[in-house]
PDB file of C-alpha atoms in Angstrom:
ATOM      1  CA  MET A  30       5.753  -9.150 -24.330  1.00  0.00           C
ATOM      2  CA  ILE A  31       6.448 -12.690 -25.520  1.00  0.00           C
ATOM      3  CA  TYR A  32       8.314 -13.782 -22.417  1.00  0.00           C
ATOM      4  CA  ASN A  33       6.093 -13.109 -19.439  1.00  0.00           C
ATOM      5  CA  LYS A  34       7.146 -15.817 -16.998  1.00  0.00           C
ATOM      6  CA  VAL A  35      10.709 -14.857 -16.172  1.00  0.00           C
ATOM      7  CA  LEU A  36      13.193 -16.186 -13.634  1.00  0.00           C
ATOM      8  CA  ILE A  37      16.501 -14.463 -12.881  1.00  0.00           C
ATOM      9  CA  PHE A  38      18.917 -17.041 -11.503  1.00  0.00           C
ATOM     10  CA  SER A  39      21.999 -15.612  -9.780  1.00  0.00           C
ATOM     11  CA  ASP A  40      24.608 -16.429  -7.156  1.00  0.00           C
ATOM     12  CA  ASN A  41      25.954 -12.869  -7.147  1.00  0.00           C
ATOM     13  CA  PRO A  42      23.968 -10.613  -4.779  1.00  0.00           C
ATOM     14  CA  PHE A  43      25.426  -7.345  -6.092  1.00  0.00           C
ATOM     15  CA  LEU A  44      24.647  -8.171  -9.707  1.00  0.00           C
ATOM     16  CA  LEU A  45      21.174  -9.459  -8.885  1.00  0.00           C
ATOM     17  CA  GLU A  46      20.279  -6.325  -6.951  1.00  0.00           C
ATOM     18  CA  LYS A  47      21.482  -4.051  -9.756  1.00  0.00           C
ATOM     19  CA  LEU A  48      19.579  -6.027 -12.405  1.00  0.00           C
ATOM     20  CA  LEU A  49      16.393  -5.659 -10.395  1.00  0.00           C
ATOM     21  CA  GLU A  50      17.024  -1.913 -10.088  1.00  0.00           C
ATOM     22  CA  ILE A  51      17.258  -1.648 -13.881  1.00  0.00           C
ATOM     23  CA  ILE A  52      14.021  -3.603 -14.279  1.00  0.00           C
ATOM     24  CA  LYS A  53      12.286  -1.325 -11.793  1.00  0.00           C
ATOM     25  CA  GLU A  54      13.635   1.857 -13.390  1.00  0.00           C
ATOM     26  CA  LYS A  55      12.323   0.717 -16.773  1.00  0.00           C
ATOM     27  CA  LYS A  56       9.000  -0.207 -15.091  1.00  0.00           C
ATOM     28  CA  ILE A  57       9.124  -3.635 -16.680  1.00  0.00           C
ATOM     29  CA  ASP A  58       8.101  -5.107 -13.334  1.00  0.00           C
ATOM     30  CA  LYS A  59       4.681  -3.506 -13.882  1.00  0.00           C
ATOM     31  CA  LEU A  60       4.172  -5.733 -16.909  1.00  0.00           C
ATOM     32  CA  ILE A  61       5.957  -8.917 -15.892  1.00  0.00           C
ATOM     33  CA  ASN A  62       6.225 -10.765 -12.618  1.00  0.00           C
ATOM     34  CA  PHE A  63       9.923 -11.476 -12.323  1.00  0.00           C
ATOM     35  CA  LYS A  64      10.977 -14.164  -9.883  1.00  0.00           C
ATOM     36  CA  ILE A  65      14.492 -14.525  -8.520  1.00  0.00           C
ATOM     37  CA  ALA A  66      16.427 -17.572  -7.399  1.00  0.00           C
ATOM     38  CA  SER A  67      19.881 -18.654  -6.290  1.00  0.00           C
ATOM     39  CA  SER A  68      21.675 -21.952  -5.860  1.00  0.00           C
ATOM     40  CA  PRO A  69      21.205 -23.914  -2.604  1.00  0.00           C
ATOM     41  CA  PHE A  70      24.818 -23.230  -1.603  1.00  0.00           C
ATOM     42  CA  SER A  71      24.447 -19.436  -1.988  1.00  0.00           C
ATOM     43  CA  ASN A  72      23.452 -17.111   0.825  1.00  0.00           C
ATOM     44  CA  ILE A  73      21.773 -14.150  -0.869  1.00  0.00           C
ATOM     45  CA  MET A  74      19.695 -11.672   1.124  1.00  0.00           C
ATOM     46  CA  LEU A  75      18.012  -8.774  -0.664  1.00  0.00           C
ATOM     47  CA  GLY A  76      16.023  -7.039   2.030  1.00  0.00           C
ATOM     48  CA  SER A  77      12.401  -8.147   1.981  1.00  0.00           C
ATOM     49  CA  LEU A  78      12.707  -9.821  -1.430  1.00  0.00           C
ATOM     50  CA  LYS A  79      12.434 -13.568  -1.360  1.00  0.00           C
ATOM     51  CA  VAL A  80      15.306 -15.303  -3.141  1.00  0.00           C
ATOM     52  CA  GLU A  81      14.228 -18.863  -3.716  1.00  0.00           C
ATOM     53  CA  LYS A  82      16.949 -21.521  -3.491  1.00  0.00           C
ATOM     54  CA  ILE A  83      16.663 -23.951  -6.383  1.00  0.00           C
ATOM     55  CA  ASN A  84      18.677 -26.987  -7.344  1.00  0.00           C
ATOM     56  CA  ILE A  85      18.241 -27.043 -11.108  1.00  0.00           C
ATOM     57  CA  ILE A  86      18.495 -30.802 -11.582  1.00  0.00           C
ATOM     58  CA  ASP A  87      16.108 -31.592  -8.717  1.00  0.00           C
ATOM     59  CA  ASN A  88      13.572 -28.980  -9.882  1.00  0.00           C
ATOM     60  CA  LEU A  89      13.799 -29.400 -13.630  1.00  0.00           C
ATOM     61  CA  ASP A  90      10.071 -30.008 -14.162  1.00  0.00           C
ATOM     62  CA  TYR A  91       9.180 -26.993 -12.027  1.00  0.00           C
ATOM     63  CA  LEU A  92      11.421 -24.728 -14.084  1.00  0.00           C
ATOM     64  CA  ILE A  93      10.122 -26.054 -17.407  1.00  0.00           C
ATOM     65  CA  ASN A  94       6.477 -25.783 -16.402  1.00  0.00           C
ATOM     66  CA  ASN A  95       6.582 -22.356 -14.744  1.00  0.00           C
ATOM     67  CA  PHE A  96       8.913 -20.200 -16.831  1.00  0.00           C
ATOM     68  CA  ASN A  97       9.364 -19.360 -20.490  1.00  0.00           C
ATOM     69  CA  LEU A  98      12.555 -17.324 -19.957  1.00  0.00           C
ATOM     70  CA  ILE A  99      15.392 -17.914 -17.513  1.00  0.00           C
ATOM     71  CA  ILE A 100      18.200 -15.384 -17.217  1.00  0.00           C
ATOM     72  CA  SER A 101      21.389 -16.750 -15.705  1.00  0.00           C
ATOM     73  CA  ALA A 102      23.391 -13.974 -14.038  1.00  0.00           C
ATOM     74  CA  HIS A 103      26.524 -15.631 -12.665  1.00  0.00           C
ATOM     75  CA  CYS A 104      24.645 -18.776 -11.678  1.00  0.00           C
ATOM     76  CA  LYS A 105      27.169 -21.446 -10.728  1.00  0.00           C
ATOM     77  CA  GLN A 106      24.995 -24.402 -11.738  1.00  0.00           C
ATOM     78  CA  ILE A 107      25.094 -26.128 -15.110  1.00  0.00           C
ATOM     79  CA  PHE A 108      21.884 -25.824 -17.125  1.00  0.00           C
ATOM     80  CA  PRO A 109      21.001 -29.294 -18.521  1.00  0.00           C
ATOM     81  CA  SER A 110      20.143 -29.732 -22.198  1.00  0.00           C
ATOM     82  CA  GLU A 111      16.494 -30.539 -21.471  1.00  0.00           C
ATOM     83  CA  LEU A 112      16.001 -27.167 -19.776  1.00  0.00           C
ATOM     84  CA  ILE A 113      17.724 -25.239 -22.566  1.00  0.00           C
ATOM     85  CA  GLU A 114      15.667 -27.027 -25.221  1.00  0.00           C
ATOM     86  CA  LYS A 115      12.313 -26.320 -23.548  1.00  0.00           C
ATOM     87  CA  VAL A 116      12.864 -22.877 -22.014  1.00  0.00           C
ATOM     88  CA  LYS A 117      14.622 -19.871 -23.531  1.00  0.00           C
ATOM     89  CA  CYS A 118      17.787 -19.481 -21.448  1.00  0.00           C
ATOM     90  CA  ILE A 119      19.948 -16.364 -21.602  1.00  0.00           C
ATOM     91  CA  ASN A 120      23.321 -16.036 -19.911  1.00  0.00           C
ATOM     92  CA  ILE A 121      24.997 -12.875 -18.621  1.00  0.00           C
ATOM     93  CA  HIS A 122      28.638 -13.895 -18.768  1.00  0.00           C
ATOM     94  CA  PRO A 123      31.658 -11.989 -17.351  1.00  0.00           C
ATOM     95  CA  GLY A 124      33.834 -12.748 -20.346  1.00  0.00           C
ATOM     96  CA  LEU A 125      34.200 -11.818 -24.002  1.00  0.00           C
ATOM     97  CA  ASN A 126      33.049 -15.000 -25.761  1.00  0.00           C
ATOM     98  CA  PRO A 127      34.617 -17.052 -27.170  1.00  0.00           C
ATOM     99  CA  PHE A 128      37.757 -16.091 -25.249  1.00  0.00           C
ATOM    100  CA  ASN A 129      38.329 -17.746 -21.876  1.00  0.00           C
ATOM    101  CA  ARG A 130      34.914 -19.337 -21.566  1.00  0.00           C
ATOM    102  CA  GLY A 131      34.163 -20.972 -18.244  1.00  0.00           C
ATOM    103  CA  TRP A 132      35.561 -20.078 -14.846  1.00  0.00           C
ATOM    104  CA  TYR A 133      36.896 -16.625 -13.948  1.00  0.00           C
ATOM    105  CA  PRO A 134      37.566 -15.227 -17.448  1.00  0.00           C
ATOM    106  CA  GLN A 135      39.344 -12.126 -16.117  1.00  0.00           C
ATOM    107  CA  VAL A 136      41.849 -14.285 -14.239  1.00  0.00           C
ATOM    108  CA  PHE A 137      42.929 -16.143 -17.349  1.00  0.00           C
ATOM    109  CA  SER A 138      42.817 -13.024 -19.531  1.00  0.00           C
ATOM    110  CA  ILE A 139      45.438 -11.406 -17.307  1.00  0.00           C
ATOM    111  CA  ILE A 140      47.625 -14.478 -17.750  1.00  0.00           C
ATOM    112  CA  ASN A 141      47.091 -15.389 -21.407  1.00  0.00           C
ATOM    113  CA  LYS A 142      46.439 -11.839 -22.721  1.00  0.00           C
ATOM    114  CA  LEU A 143      43.193 -12.777 -24.472  1.00  0.00           C
ATOM    115  CA  PRO A 144      40.456 -10.115 -24.509  1.00  0.00           C
ATOM    116  CA  VAL A 145      38.098  -9.747 -21.557  1.00  0.00           C
ATOM    117  CA  GLY A 146      34.674  -8.148 -21.396  1.00  0.00           C
ATOM    118  CA  ALA A 147      30.980  -8.868 -20.939  1.00  0.00           C
ATOM    119  CA  THR A 148      28.695 -11.013 -23.086  1.00  0.00           C
ATOM    120  CA  ILE A 149      24.961 -11.654 -23.049  1.00  0.00           C
ATOM    121  CA  HIS A 150      24.171 -14.723 -25.107  1.00  0.00           C
ATOM    122  CA  GLU A 151      21.699 -17.487 -25.762  1.00  0.00           C
ATOM    123  CA  MET A 152      22.602 -20.679 -23.957  1.00  0.00           C
ATOM    124  CA  ASP A 153      23.217 -23.964 -25.717  1.00  0.00           C
ATOM    125  CA  ASP A 154      24.474 -27.290 -24.397  1.00  0.00           C
ATOM    126  CA  GLU A 155      28.076 -26.086 -24.166  1.00  0.00           C
ATOM    127  CA  ILE A 156      29.497 -23.725 -21.549  1.00  0.00           C
ATOM    128  CA  ASP A 157      29.390 -20.017 -22.517  1.00  0.00           C
ATOM    129  CA  HIS A 158      28.979 -20.961 -26.146  1.00  0.00           C
ATOM    130  CA  GLY A 159      25.641 -19.912 -27.703  1.00  0.00           C
ATOM    131  CA  HIS A 160      24.681 -17.136 -30.106  1.00  0.00           C
ATOM    132  CA  ILE A 161      25.782 -13.694 -28.934  1.00  0.00           C
ATOM    133  CA  ILE A 162      23.124 -11.047 -28.343  1.00  0.00           C
ATOM    134  CA  ILE A 163      25.461  -8.260 -27.260  1.00  0.00           C
ATOM    135  CA  GLN A 164      29.007  -7.979 -25.942  1.00  0.00           C
ATOM    136  CA  LYS A 165      31.645  -5.379 -25.203  1.00  0.00           C
ATOM    137  CA  GLU A 166      35.338  -5.576 -24.428  1.00  0.00           C
ATOM    138  CA  VAL A 167      36.743  -3.811 -21.350  1.00  0.00           C
ATOM    139  CA  GLN A 168      40.297  -2.679 -20.771  1.00  0.00           C
ATOM    140  CA  CYS A 169      42.800  -4.669 -18.766  1.00  0.00           C
ATOM    141  CA  HIS A 170      45.728  -2.548 -17.581  1.00  0.00           C
ATOM    142  CA  SER A 171      49.165  -3.631 -16.383  1.00  0.00           C
ATOM    143  CA  TYR A 172      48.243  -2.468 -12.872  1.00  0.00           C
ATOM    144  CA  ASP A 173      44.900  -4.316 -12.710  1.00  0.00           C
ATOM    145  CA  THR A 174      44.190  -7.243 -10.434  1.00  0.00           C
ATOM    146  CA  SER A 175      41.458  -9.816 -10.907  1.00  0.00           C
ATOM    147  CA  GLU A 176      39.187  -7.727  -8.696  1.00  0.00           C
ATOM    148  CA  THR A 177      39.595  -4.427 -10.552  1.00  0.00           C
ATOM    149  CA  VAL A 178      39.039  -6.061 -13.939  1.00  0.00           C
ATOM    150  CA  TYR A 179      36.047  -7.993 -12.609  1.00  0.00           C
ATOM    151  CA  ASN A 180      34.448  -4.815 -11.263  1.00  0.00           C
ATOM    152  CA  ARG A 181      34.860  -3.207 -14.669  1.00  0.00           C
ATOM    153  CA  VAL A 182      33.224  -6.223 -16.286  1.00  0.00           C
ATOM    154  CA  LEU A 183      30.308  -6.069 -13.837  1.00  0.00           C
ATOM    155  CA  GLU A 184      29.698  -2.449 -14.777  1.00  0.00           C
ATOM    156  CA  MET A 185      29.667  -3.389 -18.448  1.00  0.00           C
ATOM    157  CA  GLU A 186      27.266  -6.291 -17.869  1.00  0.00           C
ATOM    158  CA  LEU A 187      24.769  -3.877 -16.328  1.00  0.00           C
ATOM    159  CA  ILE A 188      25.152  -1.423 -19.215  1.00  0.00           C
ATOM    160  CA  LEU A 189      24.521  -4.195 -21.746  1.00  0.00           C
ATOM    161  CA  PHE A 190      21.586  -5.622 -19.793  1.00  0.00           C
ATOM    162  CA  GLU A 191      19.927  -2.213 -19.706  1.00  0.00           C
ATOM    163  CA  GLN A 192      20.330  -1.946 -23.484  1.00  0.00           C
ATOM    164  CA  VAL A 193      18.813  -5.309 -24.417  1.00  0.00           C
ATOM    165  CA  ILE A 194      16.456  -6.529 -21.688  1.00  0.00           C
ATOM    166  CA  GLU A 195      13.327  -5.210 -23.413  1.00  0.00           C
ATOM    167  CA  LYS A 196      14.469  -6.628 -26.759  1.00  0.00           C
ATOM    168  CA  ILE A 197      15.020 -10.000 -25.097  1.00  0.00           C
ATOM    169  CA  LEU A 198      11.594  -9.977 -23.450  1.00  0.00           C
ATOM    170  CA  ASN A 199       9.985  -9.220 -26.822  1.00  0.00           C
ATOM    171  CA  ASN A 200      12.222 -11.704 -28.649  1.00  0.00           C
ATOM    172  CA  LYS A 201      13.281  -8.931 -31.012  1.00  0.00           C
ATOM    173  CA  TYR A 202      17.051  -8.996 -30.820  1.00  0.00           C
ATOM    174  CA  ASP A 203      19.764  -9.756 -33.333  1.00  0.00           C
ATOM    175  CA  ILE A 204      22.298 -12.506 -32.814  1.00  0.00           C
ATOM    176  CA  THR A 205      25.819 -13.175 -34.021  1.00  0.00           C
ATOM    177  CA  THR A 206      27.743 -16.412 -34.035  1.00  0.00           C
ATOM    178  CA  PRO A 207      31.037 -16.527 -32.100  1.00  0.00           C
ATOM    179  CA  VAL A 208      34.031 -16.324 -34.414  1.00  0.00           C
ATOM    180  CA  SER A 209      35.258 -19.701 -33.125  1.00  0.00           C
ATOM    181  CA  ASP A 210      34.808 -22.130 -30.256  1.00  0.00           C
ATOM    182  CA  GLY A 211      37.586 -20.235 -28.499  1.00  0.00           C
ATOM    183  CA  ASN A 212      39.021 -21.713 -25.333  1.00  0.00           C
ATOM    184  CA  ILE A 213      37.565 -22.801 -22.036  1.00  0.00           C
ATOM    185  CA  ASN A 214      38.940 -22.882 -18.492  1.00  0.00           C
ATOM    186  CA  LEU A 215      37.556 -25.166 -15.809  1.00  0.00           C
ATOM    187  CA  LYS A 216      37.596 -24.838 -12.036  1.00  0.00           C
ATOM    188  CA  SER A 217      40.378 -27.433 -11.992  1.00  0.00           C
ATOM    189  CA  ASP A 218      42.484 -25.137 -14.191  1.00  0.00           C
ATOM    190  CA  PHE A 219      41.994 -22.299 -11.709  1.00  0.00           C
ATOM    191  CA  ASN A 220      42.880 -24.552  -8.761  1.00  0.00           C
ATOM    192  CA  GLU A 221      46.044 -25.625 -10.559  1.00  0.00           C
ATOM    193  CA  ILE A 222      47.382 -22.110 -11.129  1.00  0.00           C
ATOM    194  CA  CYS A 223      46.681 -21.158  -7.502  1.00  0.00           C
ATOM    195  CA  ASN A 224      49.408 -23.574  -6.373  1.00  0.00           C
ATOM    196  CA  ILE A 225      52.646 -21.692  -7.036  1.00  0.00           C
ATOM    197  CA  ASP A 226      55.576 -23.952  -7.833  1.00  0.00           C
ATOM    198  CA  LEU A 227      58.600 -22.325  -6.154  1.00  0.00           C
ATOM    199  CA  LYS A 228      60.970 -24.385  -8.315  1.00  0.00           C
ATOM    200  CA  LYS A 229      59.474 -23.202 -11.600  1.00  0.00           C
ATOM    201  CA  ASP A 230      61.270 -20.562 -13.647  1.00  0.00           C
ATOM    202  CA  TYR A 231      59.134 -17.477 -14.306  1.00  0.00           C
ATOM    203  CA  THR A 232      59.983 -14.240 -16.028  1.00  0.00           C
ATOM    204  CA  GLY A 233      59.283 -11.196 -13.918  1.00  0.00           C
ATOM    205  CA  GLN A 234      56.273 -10.392 -16.125  1.00  0.00           C
ATOM    206  CA  GLU A 235      54.857 -13.913 -15.846  1.00  0.00           C
ATOM    207  CA  PHE A 236      55.125 -13.948 -12.060  1.00  0.00           C
ATOM    208  CA  ILE A 237      53.578 -10.518 -11.570  1.00  0.00           C
ATOM    209  CA  ASP A 238      50.766 -11.424 -13.975  1.00  0.00           C
ATOM    210  CA  LEU A 239      50.101 -14.657 -12.095  1.00  0.00           C
ATOM    211  CA  LEU A 240      49.909 -12.901  -8.743  1.00  0.00           C
ATOM    212  CA  ARG A 241      47.699 -10.053  -9.931  1.00  0.00           C
ATOM    213  CA  ALA A 242      45.430 -12.532 -11.725  1.00  0.00           C
ATOM    214  CA  LEU A 243      44.937 -14.355  -8.431  1.00  0.00           C
ATOM    215  CA  THR A 244      44.586 -11.260  -6.234  1.00  0.00           C
ATOM    216  CA  HIS A 245      40.906 -10.618  -5.612  1.00  0.00           C
ATOM    217  CA  GLY A 246      39.887  -8.721  -2.492  1.00  0.00           C
ATOM    218  CA  ASN A 247      39.868 -10.844   0.660  1.00  0.00           C
ATOM    219  CA  TYR A 248      40.002 -14.154  -1.191  1.00  0.00           C
ATOM    220  CA  ASN A 249      43.022 -16.355  -0.500  1.00  0.00           C
ATOM    221  CA  ASN A 250      43.864 -17.771  -3.914  1.00  0.00           C
ATOM    222  CA  ALA A 251      47.589 -17.955  -4.690  1.00  0.00           C
ATOM    223  CA  TYR A 252      49.670 -19.995  -2.259  1.00  0.00           C
ATOM    224  CA  PHE A 253      52.906 -21.946  -1.838  1.00  0.00           C
ATOM    225  CA  TYR A 254      54.291 -24.375   0.711  1.00  0.00           C
ATOM    226  CA  ASP A 255      57.341 -23.317   2.713  1.00  0.00           C
ATOM    227  CA  GLU A 256      60.197 -25.578   3.858  1.00  0.00           C
ATOM    228  CA  ASP A 257      58.179 -26.628   6.916  1.00  0.00           C
ATOM    229  CA  GLY A 258      55.170 -27.630   4.875  1.00  0.00           C
ATOM    230  CA  ASN A 259      53.132 -24.566   5.858  1.00  0.00           C
ATOM    231  CA  LYS A 260      50.637 -23.322   3.288  1.00  0.00           C
ATOM    232  CA  ILE A 261      51.378 -19.642   2.722  1.00  0.00           C
ATOM    233  CA  PHE A 262      48.914 -17.418   0.884  1.00  0.00           C
ATOM    234  CA  VAL A 263      50.245 -14.537  -1.177  1.00  0.00           C
ATOM    235  CA  LYS A 264      48.751 -11.451  -2.860  1.00  0.00           C
ATOM    236  CA  ILE A 265      50.151  -8.487  -4.698  1.00  0.00           C
ATOM    237  CA  SER A 266      49.500  -4.775  -4.321  1.00  0.00           C
ATOM    238  CA  LEU A 267      49.769  -2.631  -7.451  1.00  0.00           C
ATOM    239  CA  GLN A 268      49.545   1.125  -7.674  1.00  0.00           C
ATOM    240  CA  LYS A 269      49.966   3.366 -10.675  1.00  0.00           C
ATOM    241  CA  GLU A 270      52.473   6.124 -10.017  1.00  0.00           C
ATOM    242  CA  ASN A 271      50.952   9.407  -8.929  1.00  0.00           C
ATOM    243  CA  TYR A 272      53.480  12.168  -9.406  1.00  0.00           C
ATOM    244  CA  GLU A 273      51.590  14.494  -7.080  1.00  0.00           C
ATOM    245  CA  ASN A 274      52.224  12.151  -4.163  1.00  0.00           C
ATOM    246  CA  LYS A 275      55.959  11.750  -4.726  1.00  0.00           C
ATOM    247  CA  PHE A 276      58.460  13.131  -2.205  1.00  0.00           C
TER     248      PHE A 276
END
């Protein structure tokens, strides 16, 4: 295999664990010594496995000198140009590039109706922008929340990873160029939509879409301020009608 010094960099414990399971099932770990790392602000525990905490900027020389392939799996740090130029960097991205690149693609796909899915791509010096190795769209239903769409995307990421990991390690994969630069959403854009303006006019569809886009498990995302200045968090519960359970 061409790439034999591999680091998987992730801030998502579920995804990291599942990726390692795929590697073990394929017995790739018998041929390559994979190392795993997370960002300093993450708290990932995977049993007896050591997850090294690495600040990319502070450890740039270490990464360049010790790895020839780095796989980013929901790593929340920006990869600098110097690292991308000297080490092959692959990104597992929870979005259908080039649509809604950046933060929380499924959130913005619910709002702006652009496609959502999973993409594995080469990294370049722009966010979620490089040549596409493989990608697949997932469905987004009217009764989905951010969480349910995200879980569907996670499942697809694992399916795609299983299909191409050996091709990536052998550098024998095809690439396609994104159809356009698409659009990008930053963390500041997400923070802005979380603050619900009670004086703004919404259609019923727009308001429901906003709330379900910001509803994600136990996270407190959407909020407004009441007349006393209290910050009030709000979520939505959606359920598809089940005729068997009707009175």
